[in-house]
Coordinates of C-alpha atoms and ligand atoms in Angstrom, one line a residue:
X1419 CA 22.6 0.4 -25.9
X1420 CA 23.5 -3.1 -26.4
X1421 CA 20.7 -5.5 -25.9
X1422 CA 23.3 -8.5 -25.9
X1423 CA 24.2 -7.6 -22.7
X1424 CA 21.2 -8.2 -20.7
X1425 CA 22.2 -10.7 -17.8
X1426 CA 20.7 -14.1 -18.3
X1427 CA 17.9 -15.0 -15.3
X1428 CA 19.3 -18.7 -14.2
X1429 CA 22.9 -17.1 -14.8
X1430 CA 22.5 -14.2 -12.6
X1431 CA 20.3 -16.1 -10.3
X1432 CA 23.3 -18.6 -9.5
X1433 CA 25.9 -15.5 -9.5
X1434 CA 23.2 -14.2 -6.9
X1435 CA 22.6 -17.0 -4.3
X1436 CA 24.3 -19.7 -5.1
X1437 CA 27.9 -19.1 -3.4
X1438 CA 28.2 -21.5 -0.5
X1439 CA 31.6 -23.8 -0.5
X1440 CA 31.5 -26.4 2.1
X1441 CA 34.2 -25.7 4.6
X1442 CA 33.7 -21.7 5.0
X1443 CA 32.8 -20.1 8.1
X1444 CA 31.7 -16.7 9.1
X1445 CA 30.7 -17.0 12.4
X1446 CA 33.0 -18.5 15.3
X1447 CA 30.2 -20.0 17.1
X1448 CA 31.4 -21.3 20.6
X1449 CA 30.8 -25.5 20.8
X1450 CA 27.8 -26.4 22.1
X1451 CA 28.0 -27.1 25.6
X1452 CA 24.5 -28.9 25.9
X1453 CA 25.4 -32.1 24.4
X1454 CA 24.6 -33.8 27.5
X1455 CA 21.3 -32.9 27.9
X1456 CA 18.6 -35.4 27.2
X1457 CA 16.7 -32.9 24.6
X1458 CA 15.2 -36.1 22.9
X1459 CA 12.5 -36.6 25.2
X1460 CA 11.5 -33.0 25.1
X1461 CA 11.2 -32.4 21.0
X1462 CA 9.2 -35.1 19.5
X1463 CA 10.8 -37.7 17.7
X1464 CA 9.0 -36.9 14.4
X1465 CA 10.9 -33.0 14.7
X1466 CA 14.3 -34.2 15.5
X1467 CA 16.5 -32.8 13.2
X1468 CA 18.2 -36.4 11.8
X1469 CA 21.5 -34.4 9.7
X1470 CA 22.7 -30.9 9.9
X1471 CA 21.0 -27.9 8.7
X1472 CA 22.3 -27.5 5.6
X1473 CA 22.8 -23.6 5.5
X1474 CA 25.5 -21.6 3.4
X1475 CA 28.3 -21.2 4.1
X1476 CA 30.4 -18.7 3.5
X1477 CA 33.1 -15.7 5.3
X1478 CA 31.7 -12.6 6.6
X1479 CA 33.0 -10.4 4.3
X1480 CA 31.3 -12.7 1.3
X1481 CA 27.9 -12.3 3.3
X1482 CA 28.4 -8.8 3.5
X1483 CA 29.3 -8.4 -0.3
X1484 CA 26.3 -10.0 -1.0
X1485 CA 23.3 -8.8 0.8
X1486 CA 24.7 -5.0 0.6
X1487 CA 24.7 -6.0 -3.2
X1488 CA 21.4 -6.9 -3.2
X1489 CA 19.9 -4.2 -1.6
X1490 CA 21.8 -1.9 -4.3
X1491 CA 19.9 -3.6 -7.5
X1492 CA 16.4 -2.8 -5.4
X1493 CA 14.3 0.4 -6.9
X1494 CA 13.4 2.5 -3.5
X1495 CA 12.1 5.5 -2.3
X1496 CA 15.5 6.7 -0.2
X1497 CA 17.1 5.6 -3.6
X1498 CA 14.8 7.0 -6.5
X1499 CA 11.3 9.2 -7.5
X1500 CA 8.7 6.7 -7.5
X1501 CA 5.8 7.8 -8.5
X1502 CA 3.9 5.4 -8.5
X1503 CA -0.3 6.2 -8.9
X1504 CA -2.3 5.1 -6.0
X1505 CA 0.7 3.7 -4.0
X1506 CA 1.8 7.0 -2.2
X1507 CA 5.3 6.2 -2.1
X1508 CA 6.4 9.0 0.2
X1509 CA 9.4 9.4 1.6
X1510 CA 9.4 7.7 5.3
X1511 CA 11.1 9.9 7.8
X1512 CA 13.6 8.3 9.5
X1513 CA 12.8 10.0 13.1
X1514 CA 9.8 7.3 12.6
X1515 CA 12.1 4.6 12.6
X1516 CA 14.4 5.8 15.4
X1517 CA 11.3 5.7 17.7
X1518 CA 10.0 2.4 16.9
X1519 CA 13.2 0.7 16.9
X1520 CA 13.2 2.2 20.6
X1521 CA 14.1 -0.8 22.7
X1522 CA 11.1 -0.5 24.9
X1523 CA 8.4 -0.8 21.8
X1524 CA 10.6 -3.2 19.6
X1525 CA 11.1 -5.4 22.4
X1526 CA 7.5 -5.3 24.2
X1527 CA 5.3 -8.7 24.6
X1528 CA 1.7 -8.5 23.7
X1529 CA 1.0 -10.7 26.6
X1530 CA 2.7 -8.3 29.1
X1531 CA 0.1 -7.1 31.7
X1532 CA -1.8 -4.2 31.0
X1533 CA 0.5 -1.8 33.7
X1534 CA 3.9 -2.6 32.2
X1535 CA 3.0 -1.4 28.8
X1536 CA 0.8 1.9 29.7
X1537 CA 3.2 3.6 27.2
X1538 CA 2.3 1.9 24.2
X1539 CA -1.6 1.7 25.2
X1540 CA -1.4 5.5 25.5
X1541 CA -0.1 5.9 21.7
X1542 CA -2.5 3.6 20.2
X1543 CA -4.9 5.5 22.1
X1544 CA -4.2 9.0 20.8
X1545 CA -3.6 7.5 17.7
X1546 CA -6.8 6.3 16.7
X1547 CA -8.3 9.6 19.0
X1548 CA -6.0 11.3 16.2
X1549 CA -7.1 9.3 13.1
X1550 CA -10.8 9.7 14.6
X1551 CA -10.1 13.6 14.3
X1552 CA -8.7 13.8 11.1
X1553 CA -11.3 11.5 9.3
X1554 CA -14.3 13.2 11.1
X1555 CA -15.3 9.7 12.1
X1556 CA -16.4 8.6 15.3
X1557 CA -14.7 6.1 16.2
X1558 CA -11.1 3.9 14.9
X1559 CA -10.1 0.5 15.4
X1560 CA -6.6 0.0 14.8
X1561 CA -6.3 -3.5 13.8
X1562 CA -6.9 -4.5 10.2
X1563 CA -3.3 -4.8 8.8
X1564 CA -3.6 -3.6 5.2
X1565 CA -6.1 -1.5 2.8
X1566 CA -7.6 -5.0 1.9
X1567 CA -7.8 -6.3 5.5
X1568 CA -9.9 -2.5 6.4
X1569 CA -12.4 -3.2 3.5
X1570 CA -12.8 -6.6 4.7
X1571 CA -13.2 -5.7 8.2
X1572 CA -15.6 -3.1 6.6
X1573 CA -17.9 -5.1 4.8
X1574 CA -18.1 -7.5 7.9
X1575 CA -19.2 -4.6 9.4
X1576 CA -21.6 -3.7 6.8
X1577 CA -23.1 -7.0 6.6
X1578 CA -23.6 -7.2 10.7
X1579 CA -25.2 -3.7 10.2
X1580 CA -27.7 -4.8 8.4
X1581 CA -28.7 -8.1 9.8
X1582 CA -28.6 -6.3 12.9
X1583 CA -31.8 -4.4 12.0
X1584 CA -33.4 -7.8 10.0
X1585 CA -33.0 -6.3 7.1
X1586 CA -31.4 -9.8 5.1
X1587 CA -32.2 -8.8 1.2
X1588 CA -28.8 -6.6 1.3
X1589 CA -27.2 -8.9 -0.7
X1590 CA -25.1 -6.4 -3.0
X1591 CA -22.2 -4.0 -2.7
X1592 CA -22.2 -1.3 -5.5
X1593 CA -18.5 -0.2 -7.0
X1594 CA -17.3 2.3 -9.8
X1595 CA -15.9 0.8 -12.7
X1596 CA -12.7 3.2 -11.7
X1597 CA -12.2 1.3 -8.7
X1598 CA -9.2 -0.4 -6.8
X1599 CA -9.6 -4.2 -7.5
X1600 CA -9.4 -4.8 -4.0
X1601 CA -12.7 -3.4 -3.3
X1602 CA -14.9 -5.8 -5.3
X1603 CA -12.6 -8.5 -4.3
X1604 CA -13.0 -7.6 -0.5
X1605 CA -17.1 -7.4 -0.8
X1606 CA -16.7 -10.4 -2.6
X1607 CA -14.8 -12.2 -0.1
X1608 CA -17.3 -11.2 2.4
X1609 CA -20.1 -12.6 0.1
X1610 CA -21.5 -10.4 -1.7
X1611 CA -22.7 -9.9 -4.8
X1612 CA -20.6 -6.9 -6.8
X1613 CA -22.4 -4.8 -8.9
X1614 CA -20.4 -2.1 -11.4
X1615 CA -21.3 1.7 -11.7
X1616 CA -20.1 2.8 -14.8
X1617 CA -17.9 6.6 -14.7
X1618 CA -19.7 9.5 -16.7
X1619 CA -17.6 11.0 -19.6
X1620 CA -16.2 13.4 -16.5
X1621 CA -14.5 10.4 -15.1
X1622 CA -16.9 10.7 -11.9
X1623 CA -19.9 8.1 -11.0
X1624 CA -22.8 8.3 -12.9
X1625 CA -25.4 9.6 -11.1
X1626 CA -28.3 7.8 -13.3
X1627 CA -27.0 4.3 -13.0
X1628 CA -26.2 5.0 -9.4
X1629 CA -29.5 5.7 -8.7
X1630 CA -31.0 3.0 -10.9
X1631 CA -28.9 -0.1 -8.8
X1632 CA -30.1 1.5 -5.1
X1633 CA -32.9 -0.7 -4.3
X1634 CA -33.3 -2.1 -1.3
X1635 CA -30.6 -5.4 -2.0
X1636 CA -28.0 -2.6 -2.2
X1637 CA -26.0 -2.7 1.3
X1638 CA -23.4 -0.5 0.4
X1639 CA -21.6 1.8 -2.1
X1640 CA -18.1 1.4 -1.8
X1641 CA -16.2 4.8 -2.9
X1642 CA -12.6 6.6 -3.2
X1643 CA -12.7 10.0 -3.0
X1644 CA -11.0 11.5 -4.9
X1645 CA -11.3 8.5 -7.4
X1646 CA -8.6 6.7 -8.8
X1647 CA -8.7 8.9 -11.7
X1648 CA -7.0 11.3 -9.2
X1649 CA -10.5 13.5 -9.3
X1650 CA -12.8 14.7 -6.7
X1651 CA -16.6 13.1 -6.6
X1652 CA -18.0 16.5 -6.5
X1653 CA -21.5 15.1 -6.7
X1654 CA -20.7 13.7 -3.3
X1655 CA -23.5 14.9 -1.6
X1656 CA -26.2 14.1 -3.3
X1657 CA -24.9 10.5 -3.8
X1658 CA -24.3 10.3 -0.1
X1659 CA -27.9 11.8 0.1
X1660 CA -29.2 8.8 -2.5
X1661 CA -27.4 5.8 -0.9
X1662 CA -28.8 6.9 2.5
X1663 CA -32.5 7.2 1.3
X1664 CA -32.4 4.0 0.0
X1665 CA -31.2 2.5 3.3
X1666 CA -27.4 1.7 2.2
X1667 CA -24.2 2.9 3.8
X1668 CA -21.2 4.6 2.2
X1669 CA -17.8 3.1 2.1
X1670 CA -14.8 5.6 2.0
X1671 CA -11.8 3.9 0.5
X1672 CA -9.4 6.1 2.2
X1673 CA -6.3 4.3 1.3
X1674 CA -4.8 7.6 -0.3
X1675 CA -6.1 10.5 1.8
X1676 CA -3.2 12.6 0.6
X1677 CA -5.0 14.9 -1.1
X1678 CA -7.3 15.5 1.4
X1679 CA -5.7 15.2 4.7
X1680 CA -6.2 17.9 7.3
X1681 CA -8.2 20.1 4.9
X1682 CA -11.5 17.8 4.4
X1683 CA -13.2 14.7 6.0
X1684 CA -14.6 12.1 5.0
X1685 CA -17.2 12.3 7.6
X1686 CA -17.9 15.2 7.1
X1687 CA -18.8 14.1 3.6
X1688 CA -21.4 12.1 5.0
X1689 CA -19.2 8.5 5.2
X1690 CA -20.3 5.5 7.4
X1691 CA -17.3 3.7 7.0
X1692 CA -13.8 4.3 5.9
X1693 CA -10.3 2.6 5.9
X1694 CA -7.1 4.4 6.3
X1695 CA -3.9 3.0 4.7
X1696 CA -0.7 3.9 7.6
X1697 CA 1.5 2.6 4.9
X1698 CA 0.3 5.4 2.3
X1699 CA -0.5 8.8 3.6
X1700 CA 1.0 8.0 7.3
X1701 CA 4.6 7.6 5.5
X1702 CA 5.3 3.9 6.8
X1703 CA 7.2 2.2 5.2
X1704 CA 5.7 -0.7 2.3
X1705 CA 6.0 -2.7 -1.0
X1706 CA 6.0 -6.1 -1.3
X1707 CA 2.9 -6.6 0.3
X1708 CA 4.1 -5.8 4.0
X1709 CA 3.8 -4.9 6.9
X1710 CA 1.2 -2.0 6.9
X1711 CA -1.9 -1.2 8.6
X1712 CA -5.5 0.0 7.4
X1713 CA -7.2 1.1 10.6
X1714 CA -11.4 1.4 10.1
X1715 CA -13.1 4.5 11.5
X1716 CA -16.9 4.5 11.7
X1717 CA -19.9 6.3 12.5
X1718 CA -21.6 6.4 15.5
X1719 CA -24.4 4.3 14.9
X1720 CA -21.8 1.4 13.6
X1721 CA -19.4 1.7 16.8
X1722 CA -20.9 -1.4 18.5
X1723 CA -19.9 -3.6 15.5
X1724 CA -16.0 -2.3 15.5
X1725 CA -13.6 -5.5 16.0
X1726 CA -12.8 -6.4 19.7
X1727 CA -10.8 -5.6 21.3
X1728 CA -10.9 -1.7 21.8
X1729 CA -8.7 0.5 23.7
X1730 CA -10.2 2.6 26.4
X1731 CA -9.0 5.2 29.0
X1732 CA -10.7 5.1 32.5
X1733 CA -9.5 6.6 35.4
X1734 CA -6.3 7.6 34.0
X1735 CA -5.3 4.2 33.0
X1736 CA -5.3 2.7 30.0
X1737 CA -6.8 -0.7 28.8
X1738 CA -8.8 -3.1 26.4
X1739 CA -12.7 -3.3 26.4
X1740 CA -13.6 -6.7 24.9
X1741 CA -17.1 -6.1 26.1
X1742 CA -19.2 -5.3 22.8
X1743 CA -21.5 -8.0 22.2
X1744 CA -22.3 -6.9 18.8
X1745 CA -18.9 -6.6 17.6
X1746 CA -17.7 -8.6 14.8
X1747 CA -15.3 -10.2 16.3
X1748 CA -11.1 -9.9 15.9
X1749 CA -9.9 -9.4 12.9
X1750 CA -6.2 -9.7 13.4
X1751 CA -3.5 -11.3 16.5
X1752 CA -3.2 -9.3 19.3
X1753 CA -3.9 -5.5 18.7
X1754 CA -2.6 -4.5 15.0
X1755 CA 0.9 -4.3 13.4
X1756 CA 2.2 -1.9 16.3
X1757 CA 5.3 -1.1 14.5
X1758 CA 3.7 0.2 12.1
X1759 CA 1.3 2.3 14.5
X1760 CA 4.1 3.7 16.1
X1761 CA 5.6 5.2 12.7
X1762 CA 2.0 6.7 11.3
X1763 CA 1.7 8.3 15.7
X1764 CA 5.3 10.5 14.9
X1765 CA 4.9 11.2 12.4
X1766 CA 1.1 13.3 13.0
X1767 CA 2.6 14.7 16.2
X1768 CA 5.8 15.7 13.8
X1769 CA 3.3 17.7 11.7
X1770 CA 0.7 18.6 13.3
X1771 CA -2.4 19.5 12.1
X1772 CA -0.9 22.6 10.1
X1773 CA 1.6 20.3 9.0
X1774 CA -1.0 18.1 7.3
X1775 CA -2.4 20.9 5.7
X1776 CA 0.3 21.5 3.9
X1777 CA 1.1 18.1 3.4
X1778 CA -2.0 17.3 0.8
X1779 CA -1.6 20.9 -0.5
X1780 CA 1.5 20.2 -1.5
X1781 CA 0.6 16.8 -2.9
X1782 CA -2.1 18.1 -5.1
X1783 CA 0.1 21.2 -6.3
X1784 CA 3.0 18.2 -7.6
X1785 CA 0.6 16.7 -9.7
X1786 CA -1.2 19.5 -10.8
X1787 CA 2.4 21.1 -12.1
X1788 CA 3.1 17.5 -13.7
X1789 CA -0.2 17.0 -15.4
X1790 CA -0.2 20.5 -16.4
X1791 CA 3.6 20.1 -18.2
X1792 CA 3.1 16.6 -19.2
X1793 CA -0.1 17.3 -20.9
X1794 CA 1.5 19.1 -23.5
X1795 CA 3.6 16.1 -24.4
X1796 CA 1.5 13.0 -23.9
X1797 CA -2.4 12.7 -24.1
X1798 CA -4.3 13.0 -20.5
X1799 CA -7.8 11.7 -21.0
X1800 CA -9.6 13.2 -18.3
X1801 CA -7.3 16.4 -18.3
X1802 CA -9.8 17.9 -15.4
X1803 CA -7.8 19.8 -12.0
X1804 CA -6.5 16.9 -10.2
X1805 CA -5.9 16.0 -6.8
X1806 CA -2.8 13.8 -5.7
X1807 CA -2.9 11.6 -8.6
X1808 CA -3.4 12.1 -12.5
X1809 CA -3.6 9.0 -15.5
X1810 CA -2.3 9.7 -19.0
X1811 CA -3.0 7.4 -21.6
X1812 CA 0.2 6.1 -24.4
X1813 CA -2.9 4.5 -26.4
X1814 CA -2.2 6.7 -29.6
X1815 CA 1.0 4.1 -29.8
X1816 CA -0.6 1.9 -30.4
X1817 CA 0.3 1.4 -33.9
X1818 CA 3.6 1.4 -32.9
X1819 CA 2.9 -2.0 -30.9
X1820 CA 3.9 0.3 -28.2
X1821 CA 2.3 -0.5 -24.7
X1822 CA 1.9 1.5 -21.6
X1823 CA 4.3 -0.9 -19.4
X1824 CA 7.0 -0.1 -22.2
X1825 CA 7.0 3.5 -21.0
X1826 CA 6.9 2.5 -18.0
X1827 CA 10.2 -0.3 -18.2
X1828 CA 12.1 2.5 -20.2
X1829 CA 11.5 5.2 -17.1
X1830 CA 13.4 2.5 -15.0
X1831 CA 17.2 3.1 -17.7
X1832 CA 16.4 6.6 -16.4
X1833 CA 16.6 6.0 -12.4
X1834 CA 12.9 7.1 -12.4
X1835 CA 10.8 4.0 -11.0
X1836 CA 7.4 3.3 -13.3
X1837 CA 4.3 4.7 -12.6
X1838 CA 1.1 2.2 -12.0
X1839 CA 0.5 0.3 -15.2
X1840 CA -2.7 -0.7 -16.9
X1841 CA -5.1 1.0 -14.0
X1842 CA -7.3 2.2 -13.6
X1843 CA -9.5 -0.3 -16.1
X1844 CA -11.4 2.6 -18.0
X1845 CA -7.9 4.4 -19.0
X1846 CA -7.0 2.5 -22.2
X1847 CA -3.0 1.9 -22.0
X1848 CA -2.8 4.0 -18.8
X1849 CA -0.2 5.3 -16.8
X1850 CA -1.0 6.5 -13.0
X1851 CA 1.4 8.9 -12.0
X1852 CA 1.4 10.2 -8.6
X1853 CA 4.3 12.3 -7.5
X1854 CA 3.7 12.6 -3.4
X1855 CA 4.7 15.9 -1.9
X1856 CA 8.1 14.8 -1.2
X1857 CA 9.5 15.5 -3.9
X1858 CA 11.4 18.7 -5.4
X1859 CA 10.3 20.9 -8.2
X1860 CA 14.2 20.1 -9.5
X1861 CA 12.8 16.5 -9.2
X1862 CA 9.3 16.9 -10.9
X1863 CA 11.2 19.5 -14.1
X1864 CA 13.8 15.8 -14.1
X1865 CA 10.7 13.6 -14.2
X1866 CA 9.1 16.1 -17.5
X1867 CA 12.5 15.9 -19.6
X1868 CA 13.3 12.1 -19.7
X1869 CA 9.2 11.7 -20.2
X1870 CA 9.8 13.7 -23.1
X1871 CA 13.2 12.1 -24.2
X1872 CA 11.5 8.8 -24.1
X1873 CA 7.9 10.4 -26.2
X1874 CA 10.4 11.1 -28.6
X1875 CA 12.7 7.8 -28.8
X1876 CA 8.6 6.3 -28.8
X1877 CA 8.2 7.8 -32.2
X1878 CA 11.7 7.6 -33.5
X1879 CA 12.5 4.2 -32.9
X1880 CA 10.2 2.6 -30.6
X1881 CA 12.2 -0.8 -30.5
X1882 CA 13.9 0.9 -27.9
X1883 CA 11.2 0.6 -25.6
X1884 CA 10.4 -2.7 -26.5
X1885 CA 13.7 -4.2 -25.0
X1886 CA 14.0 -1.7 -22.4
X1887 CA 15.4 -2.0 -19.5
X1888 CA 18.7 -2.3 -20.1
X1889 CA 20.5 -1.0 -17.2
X1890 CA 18.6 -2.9 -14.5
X1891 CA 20.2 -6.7 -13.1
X1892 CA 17.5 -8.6 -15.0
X1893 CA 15.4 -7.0 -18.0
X1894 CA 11.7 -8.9 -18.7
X1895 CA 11.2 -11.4 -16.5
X1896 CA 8.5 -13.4 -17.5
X1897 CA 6.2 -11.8 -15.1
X1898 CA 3.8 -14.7 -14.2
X1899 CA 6.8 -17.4 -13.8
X1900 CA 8.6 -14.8 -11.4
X1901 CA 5.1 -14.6 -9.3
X1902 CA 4.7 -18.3 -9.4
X1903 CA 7.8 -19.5 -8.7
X1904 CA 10.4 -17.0 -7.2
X1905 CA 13.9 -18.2 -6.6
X1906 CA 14.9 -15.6 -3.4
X1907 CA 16.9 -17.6 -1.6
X1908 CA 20.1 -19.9 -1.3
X1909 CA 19.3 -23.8 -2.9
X1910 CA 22.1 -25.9 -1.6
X1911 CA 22.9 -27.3 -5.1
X1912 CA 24.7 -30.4 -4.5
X1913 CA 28.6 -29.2 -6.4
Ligands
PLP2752 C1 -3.4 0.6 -2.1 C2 -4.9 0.7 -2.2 C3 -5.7 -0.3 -1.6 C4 -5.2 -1.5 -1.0 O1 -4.3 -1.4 0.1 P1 -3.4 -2.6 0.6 O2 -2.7 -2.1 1.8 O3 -2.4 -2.8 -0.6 O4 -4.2 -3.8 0.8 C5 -7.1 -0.1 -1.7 N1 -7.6 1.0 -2.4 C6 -6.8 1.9 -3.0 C7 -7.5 3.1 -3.7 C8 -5.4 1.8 -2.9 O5 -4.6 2.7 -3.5

C-alpha cells in the first residue's frame, strides 16, 4: 500500500469546500419585490446587513457533486459494522424516520394549544408509561436530551433528595473506577465531590471499599449495570442492600440497556434513579454529539423532584402538570427533543415486548460468539460470559510500539469502523467491541477474519499499522487540532 498517497489535510480541505467562482448560480431566485418597503426602521440599524452575504456560489449540479461526496467519505451504520463498545450503534429503522418526518409531528409548534396537538401528548405519554414499564421504575420524565444531560438531571435530583429531608453532609457521589467519564463529570458538575471504587480482579465493584466509603457524606452510588467491562454486577443486591442502609441512593447508568432490555429491570434491582439513552438502545439515530435524548425514571419516593413540566392524562385529555413544588425545575426548552421521542415510541410498539426480548438476547449472543472466537486470537482480560459488550486488550504489543488506536485505524482499510479506544481506564491498551444485534453471523465470522489478518500483519510488520489508514480521505489527523479548530465549512477565500 503506498503511504505517499495519503491526501494532504489543507489540500483536500480546499479540494473539499473551497469551490465557489463569483458569477455562478444555482438557484434562479425570483427579484425581490420588497425593495420598497421601509425595512430599516424595523431591524436595528446595528443588524443591517451593510454588503451582500457572501455565500458560495456555485451550479446545482456542483452542489450536488459535492455534498453527496461528502456524505460518501462518512463511516455509518447504513454504510458499515460499527461496533463500537458502549455506543450501541444499531441499525435505525427507517419506519422510525418515515413517522417522524410525518408532516403533522415535523411541523408542530410547541406553543400550539394543548387541543391541537392531543396526538403528540398521547405518544409522549405512553412513551414514558412505556419506558416506566420496561425500567420497572415509577415514574419517566422525558426531557433531558442526552446520557450526560439524565445524569445531570439525576444528581439534581439526588441532591434535592437529600436536602429535602435536612440531611446537608451528602456531599459525595461514589463511582467505579470502570466507569463512563461522564458520570463523575456529571456529579461533578452538580457539585459534588467524586469518590473512586476500585473493580475486584473479577472486573466487578469491590464490595470492601464499597462498603468502607458509605458513610453518611455518601449521597449516591452511581452504577452501570452491566459495567462497562460488558459484565453483570452480580453482587447487585447486596450493594443495593449496603447503599440503602447507609442512607444513599443508587444511580442506574442505563445508557446501554441492551443487554438487558425486556428481560430484567433496573428497578427491580433495587435502583432509585436511572437514565435511559433513546439514542442507544431505542435505535435513534446519533454521533456527533446530537440530537438524542436520556429520559430519567425514578422511584416513587423521588417523583415529586422529577423536572416540570410532566405530562398527565385526565379525563381523557391529555396535558402538562407544572404543579410540583418540589420539582427541580426544567431541565431543557419545551418538552424534550420530540423527534427523537417519536423514533424510540415506534420503534417499542414495532417490537413489542417479545420483540425486546429478543432484542438484548440477541445482543448478548453477538458478543458472546465474538469474544468467544476472538479470544483465541487476541488476549481478553476479563474473559468472563459477557453481556452486550466485551474489552480485549493489544497490550502484549507493546514492544512493538503498537497501540490499541492502531488496531483500531487499520480496521477502518477494512470497511469495519473502530471499536472504542482506550476505555474503559482499567483495560490497559483496550479495545471495546460491541457488536449490537443487528448484525449477521456472515457479518460477525467477516469482523473475526480481518481481526486476525491484521493480529498477524501486527506481528509481521507492524509499520503497517502505524500509518494506517490508507484508504480513508484523510489518514491521522492531528486529533486535538481537528477538535480545536475544525474547518467544515466554505471560507470565502478572496481568489
Ligand atoms: C454513551 C454513554 C453515556 C453518555 O451518553 P451521551 O448521550 O453521550 O451523553 C453515559 N454512560 C454510558 C455507559 C454510555 O455508554
Amino acid at each position: 500500500m503506498n503511504v505517499e498517497s495519503h491526501i494532504n489535510l489543507e489540500q483536500d480541505s480546499k479540494l473539499l469546500f473551497e469551490k465557489s467562482k463569483p458569477g455562478k448560480s444555482g438557484t434562479p431566485l425570483p427579484k425581490r419585490k420588497f425593495q420598497n418597503r421601509n425595512f430599516g426602521k424595523l431591524i436595528p440599524q446595528s443588524l443591517q446587513r451593510a454588503s451582500g452575504a457572501r455565500l458560495p456560489q456555485l451550479t446545482e449540479s456542483e452542489l450536488i457533486r459535492h455534498f453527496i461526496n461528502l456524505s460518501r467519505k462518512n463511516f455509518s451504520v447504513d454504510t458499515h459494522f460499527y461496533p463500537l463498545g458502549s455506543c450501541t450503534m444499531k441499525y435505525n429503522p427507517k419506519i422510525n424516520e418515515d413517522i417522524a418526518g410525518l408532516e403533522g409531528f415535523s411541523w408542530i409548534h410547541p406553543y400550539q394549544d394543548i387541543s391541537e396537538v392531543q396526538g403528540m401528548l398521547r405518544i409522549l405519554h405512553e412513551l414514558s408509561t412505556a419506558l416506566s414499564e420496561i425500567t420497572g421504575m415509577a415514574e419517566v420524565s422525558l426531557q433531558p436530551a442526552a446520557g450526560a444531560h439524565g445524569e445531570l438531571t439525576g444528581m439534581m435530583i439526588t441532591r434535592a433528595y437529600h436536602l429535602s429531608r435536612g440531611d446537608t453532609k451528602r456531599t459525595r457521589v461514589l463511582v467505579p473506577d470502570s466507569s463512563h467519564g461522564t458520570n463523575p463529570a456529571s456529579a461533578g458538575q452538580c457539585g459534588f465531590e467524586v469518590v473512586q471504587i476500585p473493580s475486584n480482579a473479577r472486573g466487578r465493584v469491590d464490595l470492601i471499599a464499597l462498603e468502607a466509603a458509605l458513610d453518611d457524606r455518601a449521597a449516591c452510588l452511581m452504577l452501570t449495570n452491566p459495567n462497562t467491562l460488558g459484565l453483570f454486577e452480580d453482587d447487585i443486591l447486596q450493594i443495593c442492600e449496603a447503599v440503602h442502609r447507609k442512607g444513599a441512593l443508587l444511580y442506574y447508568d442505563g445508557a446501554n440497556l441492551n443487554a438487558l432490555v425486556g428481560n430484567l429491570r433496573p428497578g427491580d434491582m433495587g435502583f432509585d434513579i436511572i437514565h435511559l439513552n433513546l439514542h442507544k438502545t431505542f435505535s435513534t439515530p446519533h454521533g456527533c454529539g446530537g440530537p438524542g435524548a436520556g429520559p430519567v425514571g425514578v422511584s416513587k419516593t423521588l417523583i415529586p423532584f422529577l423536572p416540570v413540566p410532566s405530562i398527565v392524562k385526565k379525563d381523557g385529555q391529555y396535558g402538562f402538570d407544572y404543579n410540583r413544588p418540589a420539582s427541580i425545575g426544567k431541565v431543557k426548552s419545551f418538552y424534550g427533543n420530540v423527534g427523537v421521542l417519536i423514533r424510540a415510541y415506534v420503534y417499542i410498539r414495532m417490537l413489542g415486548l417479545d420483540g425486546l426480548k429478543r432484542v438484548s438476547h440477541d445482543a448478548v449472543v453477538n458478543a458472546n460468539y465474538l469474544r468467544k472466537k476472538l479470544s483465541t486470537i487476541y488476549n481478553v482480560p476479563y474473559n468472563d460470559f459477557c453481556m452486550h459488550e466485551f474489552v480485549i486488550s493489544t497490550s502484549n504489543f507493546d514492544s512493538k510500539g503498537l497501540h490499541a488506536g492502531d488496531f483500531g485505524k487499520r480496521l477502518l482499510d477494512y470497511g469495519i469502523h473502530a471499536p472504542t479506544v482506550h476505555f474503559p481506564l482499567i483495560v490497559k491498551e483496550a479495545l471495546m467491541i460491541e457488536p449490537t444485534e443487528t448484525e449477521s453471523k456472515e457479518m460477525l465470522d467477516r469482523f473475526v477474519d480481518v481481526m486476525r489478518q491484521i493480529h498477524r500483519e501486527a506481528n509481521e510488520s507492524p509499520d503497517i499499522l502505524k500509518n494506517a489508514p490508507y484508504t480513508t480521505p484523510i489518514s491521522r489527523p492531528d486529533e486535538v487540532l481537528a477538535a480545536r479548530n475544525p474547518v467544515l465549512s466554505f471560507r470565502d477565500i478572496e481568489r
